[in-house]
mmCIF file of C-alpha atoms in Angstrom:
data_model
loop_
_atom_site.group_PDB
_atom_site.id
_atom_site.type_symbol
_atom_site.label_atom_id
_atom_site.label_comp_id
_atom_site.label_asym_id
_atom_site.label_seq_id
_atom_site.Cartn_x
_atom_site.Cartn_y
_atom_site.Cartn_z
ATOM 1 C CA ASP C 1 -4.154 17.912 22.747
ATOM 2 C CA ALA C 2 -4.068 20.756 20.229
ATOM 3 C CA GLY C 3 -1.361 19.151 18.130
ATOM 4 C CA VAL C 4 1.523 21.041 16.562
ATOM 5 C CA ILE C 5 0.500 24.645 16.004
ATOM 6 C CA GLN C 6 2.009 26.714 13.218
ATOM 7 C CA SER C 7 1.445 30.331 12.359
ATOM 8 C CA PRO C 8 0.691 31.978 10.089
ATOM 9 C CA ARG C 9 -1.159 29.568 7.825
ATOM 10 C CA HIS C 10 -0.480 31.741 4.808
ATOM 11 C CA GLU C 11 2.120 34.435 4.283
ATOM 12 C CA VAL C 12 2.602 36.647 1.270
ATOM 13 C CA THR C 13 5.571 38.958 1.317
ATOM 14 C CA GLU C 14 7.686 40.995 -1.025
ATOM 15 C CA MET C 15 11.163 39.998 -2.035
ATOM 16 C CA GLY C 16 13.739 41.323 0.383
ATOM 17 C CA GLN C 17 11.444 41.326 3.388
ATOM 18 C CA GLU C 18 12.058 39.349 6.556
ATOM 19 C CA VAL C 19 9.724 36.425 7.196
ATOM 20 C CA THR C 20 9.251 34.651 10.518
ATOM 21 C CA LEU C 21 7.406 31.374 10.801
ATOM 22 C CA ARG C 22 6.335 30.101 14.202
ATOM 23 C CA CYS C 23 5.768 26.689 15.713
ATOM 24 C CA LYS C 24 4.482 25.339 19.008
ATOM 25 C CA PRO C 25 5.251 21.624 19.389
ATOM 26 C CA ILE C 26 3.194 19.106 21.308
ATOM 27 C CA SER C 27 3.819 19.390 25.023
ATOM 28 C CA GLY C 28 6.241 16.703 26.151
ATOM 29 C CA HIS C 29 7.785 16.148 22.746
ATOM 30 C CA ASN C 30 11.523 16.732 22.921
ATOM 31 C CA SER C 31 12.343 16.873 19.214
ATOM 32 C CA LEU C 32 11.283 19.515 16.714
ATOM 33 C CA PHE C 33 11.766 19.553 12.964
ATOM 34 C CA TRP C 34 11.388 22.105 10.189
ATOM 35 C CA TYR C 35 10.618 20.808 6.681
ATOM 36 C CA ARG C 36 10.093 22.550 3.366
ATOM 37 C CA GLN C 37 7.828 21.135 0.661
ATOM 38 C CA THR C 38 8.019 22.126 -2.998
ATOM 39 C CA MET C 39 6.839 20.434 -6.163
ATOM 40 C CA MET C 40 10.379 20.184 -7.494
ATOM 41 C CA ARG C 41 12.209 18.971 -4.406
ATOM 42 C CA GLY C 42 9.493 17.305 -2.353
ATOM 43 C CA LEU C 43 9.801 17.291 1.431
ATOM 44 C CA GLU C 44 13.191 18.414 2.672
ATOM 45 C CA LEU C 45 14.432 18.454 6.249
ATOM 46 C CA LEU C 46 15.851 21.886 7.001
ATOM 47 C CA ILE C 47 16.876 21.610 10.647
ATOM 48 C CA TYR C 48 15.976 19.740 13.787
ATOM 49 C CA PHE C 49 16.324 20.212 17.519
ATOM 50 C CA ASN C 50 16.556 17.737 20.374
ATOM 51 C CA ASN C 51 15.854 19.173 23.816
ATOM 52 C CA ASN C 52 15.960 22.693 22.319
ATOM 53 C CA VAL C 53 19.486 22.172 20.940
ATOM 54 C CA PRO C 54 20.045 22.302 17.158
ATOM 55 C CA ILE C 55 21.366 18.919 16.080
ATOM 56 C CA ASP C 56 21.565 19.088 12.302
ATOM 57 C CA ASP C 57 21.135 22.206 10.189
ATOM 58 C CA SER C 58 22.755 20.817 7.065
ATOM 59 C CA GLY C 59 19.466 21.147 5.204
ATOM 60 C CA MET C 60 19.247 24.895 5.675
ATOM 61 C CA PRO C 61 19.705 26.163 2.126
ATOM 62 C CA GLU C 62 21.523 29.411 2.780
ATOM 63 C CA ASP C 63 22.652 31.791 5.460
ATOM 64 C CA ARG C 64 19.467 33.691 4.844
ATOM 65 C CA PHE C 65 17.701 30.946 6.790
ATOM 66 C CA SER C 66 17.946 30.692 10.565
ATOM 67 C CA ALA C 67 16.030 28.795 13.230
ATOM 68 C CA LYS C 68 15.792 29.095 16.967
ATOM 69 C CA MET C 69 14.191 27.174 19.777
ATOM 70 C CA PRO C 70 14.421 29.345 22.897
ATOM 71 C CA ASN C 71 12.347 26.940 24.985
ATOM 72 C CA ALA C 72 10.561 23.608 24.748
ATOM 73 C CA SER C 73 7.297 25.139 23.593
ATOM 74 C CA PHE C 74 8.335 27.496 20.820
ATOM 75 C CA SER C 75 10.458 27.630 17.684
ATOM 76 C CA THR C 76 10.908 30.084 14.841
ATOM 77 C CA LEU C 77 12.214 29.812 11.302
ATOM 78 C CA LYS C 78 13.363 33.112 9.863
ATOM 79 C CA ILE C 79 14.221 34.028 6.293
ATOM 80 C CA GLN C 80 16.039 37.309 5.807
ATOM 81 C CA PRO C 81 16.009 38.562 3.103
ATOM 82 C CA SER C 82 13.319 36.490 1.408
ATOM 83 C CA GLU C 83 13.480 35.594 -2.288
ATOM 84 C CA PRO C 84 10.841 34.260 -4.715
ATOM 85 C CA ARG C 85 12.531 30.829 -4.751
ATOM 86 C CA ASP C 86 11.768 30.522 -1.041
ATOM 87 C CA SER C 87 8.093 30.157 -1.916
ATOM 88 C CA ALA C 88 6.999 26.792 -0.497
ATOM 89 C CA VAL C 89 5.015 25.152 2.265
ATOM 90 C CA TYR C 90 6.971 25.023 5.496
ATOM 91 C CA PHE C 91 6.083 22.344 8.008
ATOM 92 C CA CYS C 92 6.982 22.019 11.615
ATOM 93 C CA ALA C 93 6.833 18.581 13.256
ATOM 94 C CA SER C 94 7.509 17.260 16.722
ATOM 95 C CA SER C 95 8.230 13.855 18.183
ATOM 96 C CA LEU C 96 8.930 12.191 21.507
ATOM 97 C CA THR C 97 11.064 9.546 19.886
ATOM 98 C CA GLY C 98 11.145 8.736 16.200
ATOM 99 C CA ALA C 99 9.839 5.274 16.901
ATOM 100 C CA TYR C 100 6.357 6.552 17.655
ATOM 101 C CA GLY C 101 6.092 8.789 14.644
ATOM 102 C CA TYR C 102 6.180 12.472 14.016
ATOM 103 C CA THR C 103 3.244 14.840 14.357
ATOM 104 C CA PHE C 104 3.091 17.606 11.785
ATOM 105 C CA GLY C 105 1.570 21.039 11.970
ATOM 106 C CA SER C 106 -0.751 22.251 9.246
ATOM 107 C CA GLY C 107 2.076 24.113 7.529
ATOM 108 C CA THR C 108 2.676 27.677 6.422
ATOM 109 C CA ARG C 109 2.307 28.457 2.742
ATOM 110 C CA LEU C 110 4.854 31.153 1.969
ATOM 111 C CA THR C 111 4.641 33.176 -1.206
ATOM 112 C CA VAL C 112 7.399 35.648 -1.972
ATOM 113 C CA VAL C 113 6.567 38.048 -4.785
ATOM 114 C CA ALA Z 1 22.423 8.649 4.571
ATOM 115 C CA GLN Z 2 19.044 7.180 3.871
ATOM 116 C CA THR Z 3 17.161 7.268 0.588
ATOM 117 C CA VAL Z 4 13.515 6.477 -0.098
ATOM 118 C CA THR Z 5 12.148 5.794 -3.569
ATOM 119 C CA GLN Z 6 8.532 5.751 -4.670
ATOM 120 C CA SER Z 7 8.388 4.677 -8.282
ATOM 121 C CA GLN Z 8 4.679 5.336 -8.870
ATOM 122 C CA PRO Z 9 3.933 9.063 -9.273
ATOM 123 C CA GLU Z 10 0.226 8.309 -9.594
ATOM 124 C CA MET Z 11 -2.117 5.392 -8.988
ATOM 125 C CA SER Z 12 -5.811 5.001 -9.635
ATOM 126 C CA VAL Z 13 -8.222 2.501 -8.083
ATOM 127 C CA GLN Z 14 -11.937 1.873 -8.112
ATOM 128 C CA GLU Z 15 -13.794 2.541 -4.905
ATOM 129 C CA ALA Z 16 -14.009 -0.590 -2.697
ATOM 130 C CA GLU Z 17 -11.073 -2.256 -4.426
ATOM 131 C CA THR Z 18 -7.567 -2.867 -3.121
ATOM 132 C CA VAL Z 19 -4.486 -0.925 -4.144
ATOM 133 C CA THR Z 20 -0.799 -1.327 -3.296
ATOM 134 C CA LEU Z 21 1.664 1.556 -3.232
ATOM 135 C CA SER Z 22 5.341 0.710 -3.641
ATOM 136 C CA CYS Z 23 8.317 1.989 -1.701
ATOM 137 C CA THR Z 24 11.941 0.976 -1.563
ATOM 138 C CA TYR Z 25 14.575 2.385 0.722
ATOM 139 C CA ASP Z 26 18.262 2.219 1.322
ATOM 140 C CA THR Z 27 20.033 2.554 4.619
ATOM 141 C CA SER Z 28 23.212 1.400 6.277
ATOM 142 C CA GLU Z 29 21.562 1.489 9.697
ATOM 143 C CA SER Z 30 20.566 -1.673 11.520
ATOM 144 C CA ASP Z 31 18.022 0.163 13.644
ATOM 145 C CA TYR Z 32 15.454 2.178 11.736
ATOM 146 C CA TYR Z 33 11.754 2.878 11.344
ATOM 147 C CA LEU Z 34 9.511 3.160 8.332
ATOM 148 C CA PHE Z 35 6.341 5.175 7.902
ATOM 149 C CA TRP Z 36 3.568 5.963 5.494
ATOM 150 C CA TYR Z 37 2.064 9.432 5.632
ATOM 151 C CA LYS Z 38 -1.056 10.673 3.882
ATOM 152 C CA GLN Z 39 -1.398 14.247 2.641
ATOM 153 C CA PRO Z 40 -4.910 15.173 1.479
ATOM 154 C CA PRO Z 41 -5.632 18.448 -0.347
ATOM 155 C CA SER Z 42 -5.840 20.164 3.049
ATOM 156 C CA ARG Z 43 -2.016 19.587 3.092
ATOM 157 C CA GLN Z 44 -2.078 18.154 6.603
ATOM 158 C CA MET Z 45 0.472 15.336 6.997
ATOM 159 C CA ILE Z 46 -1.252 12.379 8.626
ATOM 160 C CA LEU Z 47 0.551 9.297 9.912
ATOM 161 C CA VAL Z 48 -1.057 6.211 8.401
ATOM 162 C CA ILE Z 49 1.131 3.387 9.640
ATOM 163 C CA ARG Z 50 4.597 2.726 11.020
ATOM 164 C CA GLN Z 51 6.915 -0.277 11.129
ATOM 165 C CA GLU Z 52 9.897 -1.038 13.327
ATOM 166 C CA ALA Z 53 12.645 -2.634 11.251
ATOM 167 C CA TYR Z 54 13.461 -5.164 13.955
ATOM 168 C CA LYS Z 55 9.928 -6.568 13.872
ATOM 169 C CA GLN Z 56 9.230 -9.253 11.307
ATOM 170 C CA GLN Z 57 5.468 -8.949 11.636
ATOM 171 C CA ASN Z 58 3.884 -6.578 9.164
ATOM 172 C CA ALA Z 59 2.066 -3.626 10.710
ATOM 173 C CA THR Z 60 -1.697 -3.292 10.217
ATOM 174 C CA GLU Z 61 -4.067 -0.413 10.944
ATOM 175 C CA ASN Z 62 -7.650 -1.210 9.991
ATOM 176 C CA ARG Z 63 -7.802 -1.151 6.164
ATOM 177 C CA PHE Z 64 -4.110 -0.270 5.868
ATOM 178 C CA SER Z 65 -1.359 -2.844 5.992
ATOM 179 C CA VAL Z 66 2.248 -3.039 4.911
ATOM 180 C CA ASN Z 67 4.371 -5.666 3.248
ATOM 181 C CA PHE Z 68 7.797 -5.216 4.812
ATOM 182 C CA GLN Z 69 10.538 -7.129 3.011
ATOM 183 C CA LYS Z 70 13.676 -6.260 4.940
ATOM 184 C CA ALA Z 71 16.182 -8.099 2.753
ATOM 185 C CA ALA Z 72 14.775 -6.477 -0.355
ATOM 186 C CA LYS Z 73 14.454 -3.108 1.436
ATOM 187 C CA SER Z 74 10.874 -2.875 0.331
ATOM 188 C CA PHE Z 75 7.970 -1.365 2.264
ATOM 189 C CA SER Z 76 4.706 -1.324 0.325
ATOM 190 C CA LEU Z 77 1.344 -0.063 1.566
ATOM 191 C CA LYS Z 78 -1.866 -1.950 0.857
ATOM 192 C CA ILE Z 79 -5.177 -0.171 1.144
ATOM 193 C CA SER Z 80 -8.165 -2.489 1.231
ATOM 194 C CA ASP Z 81 -11.750 -1.501 0.467
ATOM 195 C CA SER Z 82 -10.641 1.870 -0.914
ATOM 196 C CA GLN Z 83 -12.811 4.826 0.027
ATOM 197 C CA LEU Z 84 -13.195 8.245 -1.541
ATOM 198 C CA GLY Z 85 -11.585 9.740 1.542
ATOM 199 C CA ASP Z 86 -8.397 7.810 0.821
ATOM 200 C CA ALA Z 87 -7.656 10.062 -2.147
ATOM 201 C CA ALA Z 88 -4.437 11.904 -1.305
ATOM 202 C CA MET Z 89 -0.679 12.010 -1.751
ATOM 203 C CA TYR Z 90 1.008 9.166 0.086
ATOM 204 C CA PHE Z 91 4.575 9.502 1.270
ATOM 205 C CA CYS Z 92 6.880 6.745 2.360
ATOM 206 C CA ALA Z 93 9.481 7.819 4.928
ATOM 207 C CA SER Z 94 12.262 6.410 7.052
ATOM 208 C CA CYS Z 95 14.336 7.441 10.014
ATOM 209 C CA ARG Z 96 17.167 5.799 11.826
ATOM 210 C CA GLY Z 97 16.745 4.685 15.385
ATOM 211 C CA SER Z 98 18.435 6.854 17.940
ATOM 212 C CA GLY Z 99 19.104 6.466 21.616
ATOM 213 C CA GLY Z 100 17.430 9.658 22.682
ATOM 214 C CA GLY Z 101 15.279 12.194 20.964
ATOM 215 C CA ALA Z 102 14.359 11.662 17.349
ATOM 216 C CA ASP Z 103 16.189 11.812 14.077
ATOM 217 C CA GLY Z 104 14.907 13.464 10.911
ATOM 218 C CA LEU Z 105 12.608 11.716 8.459
ATOM 219 C CA THR Z 106 13.701 11.069 4.893
ATOM 220 C CA PHE Z 107 10.756 11.141 2.485
ATOM 221 C CA GLY Z 108 10.079 9.683 -0.926
ATOM 222 C CA LYS Z 109 8.634 11.855 -3.678
ATOM 223 C CA GLY Z 110 5.123 10.615 -3.068
ATOM 224 C CA THR Z 111 2.370 8.762 -4.918
ATOM 225 C CA HIS Z 112 -0.831 10.534 -5.870
ATOM 226 C CA LEU Z 113 -3.717 8.142 -5.220
ATOM 227 C CA ILE Z 114 -6.943 8.675 -7.139
ATOM 228 C CA ILE Z 115 -10.127 6.897 -6.097
ATOM 229 C CA GLN Z 116 -12.611 6.332 -8.923
ATOM 230 C CA PRO Z 117 -16.225 6.276 -7.711
#
């Protein structure tokens, strides 16, 4: 089992550019989560999907953020246009049911300059 | 809504000794789960231990154990025989139980654990 796979591991982009983060969950897991980690705010849940359907996107900070899950094996988080305050580590996690825990990817460190 | 509070920003312990990390939570749910995650400098989030709220018995995983006090809404993590590899950020987290699929985790701010050789 390769675990949750995120790409890229690091991303540096200029303000105003579009950024797309990618995630492949563990096969068989039916829930997928996007988190953002910053020093100031800690780990924040941005959005999550159950069976590819967005359930709660109340954590998405602005309309500049969007997420999709076109199938059970792939999800994207897009920021358009990016701003310096979006700089953070973005984690993707998947789970079969919450009871058994959540498996996290290695994260994408995004730097917007 | 759930909240998780970790009141110790940083803890230090001598190698081979025991350390306890504190966590309190608040929830209106009757069915929920609690977790401790470890985040070493590699930034990978690693599940250390989990506890079902309906179980009275405290969870144990090798050197890691919890003290789950449901009435007090307390969920502390005890690390016995501390090792240098235990140095990391530790996050307490909770989620409500759900009938199908999973619900999002709510995290505390974390405790930075330092192991003194």
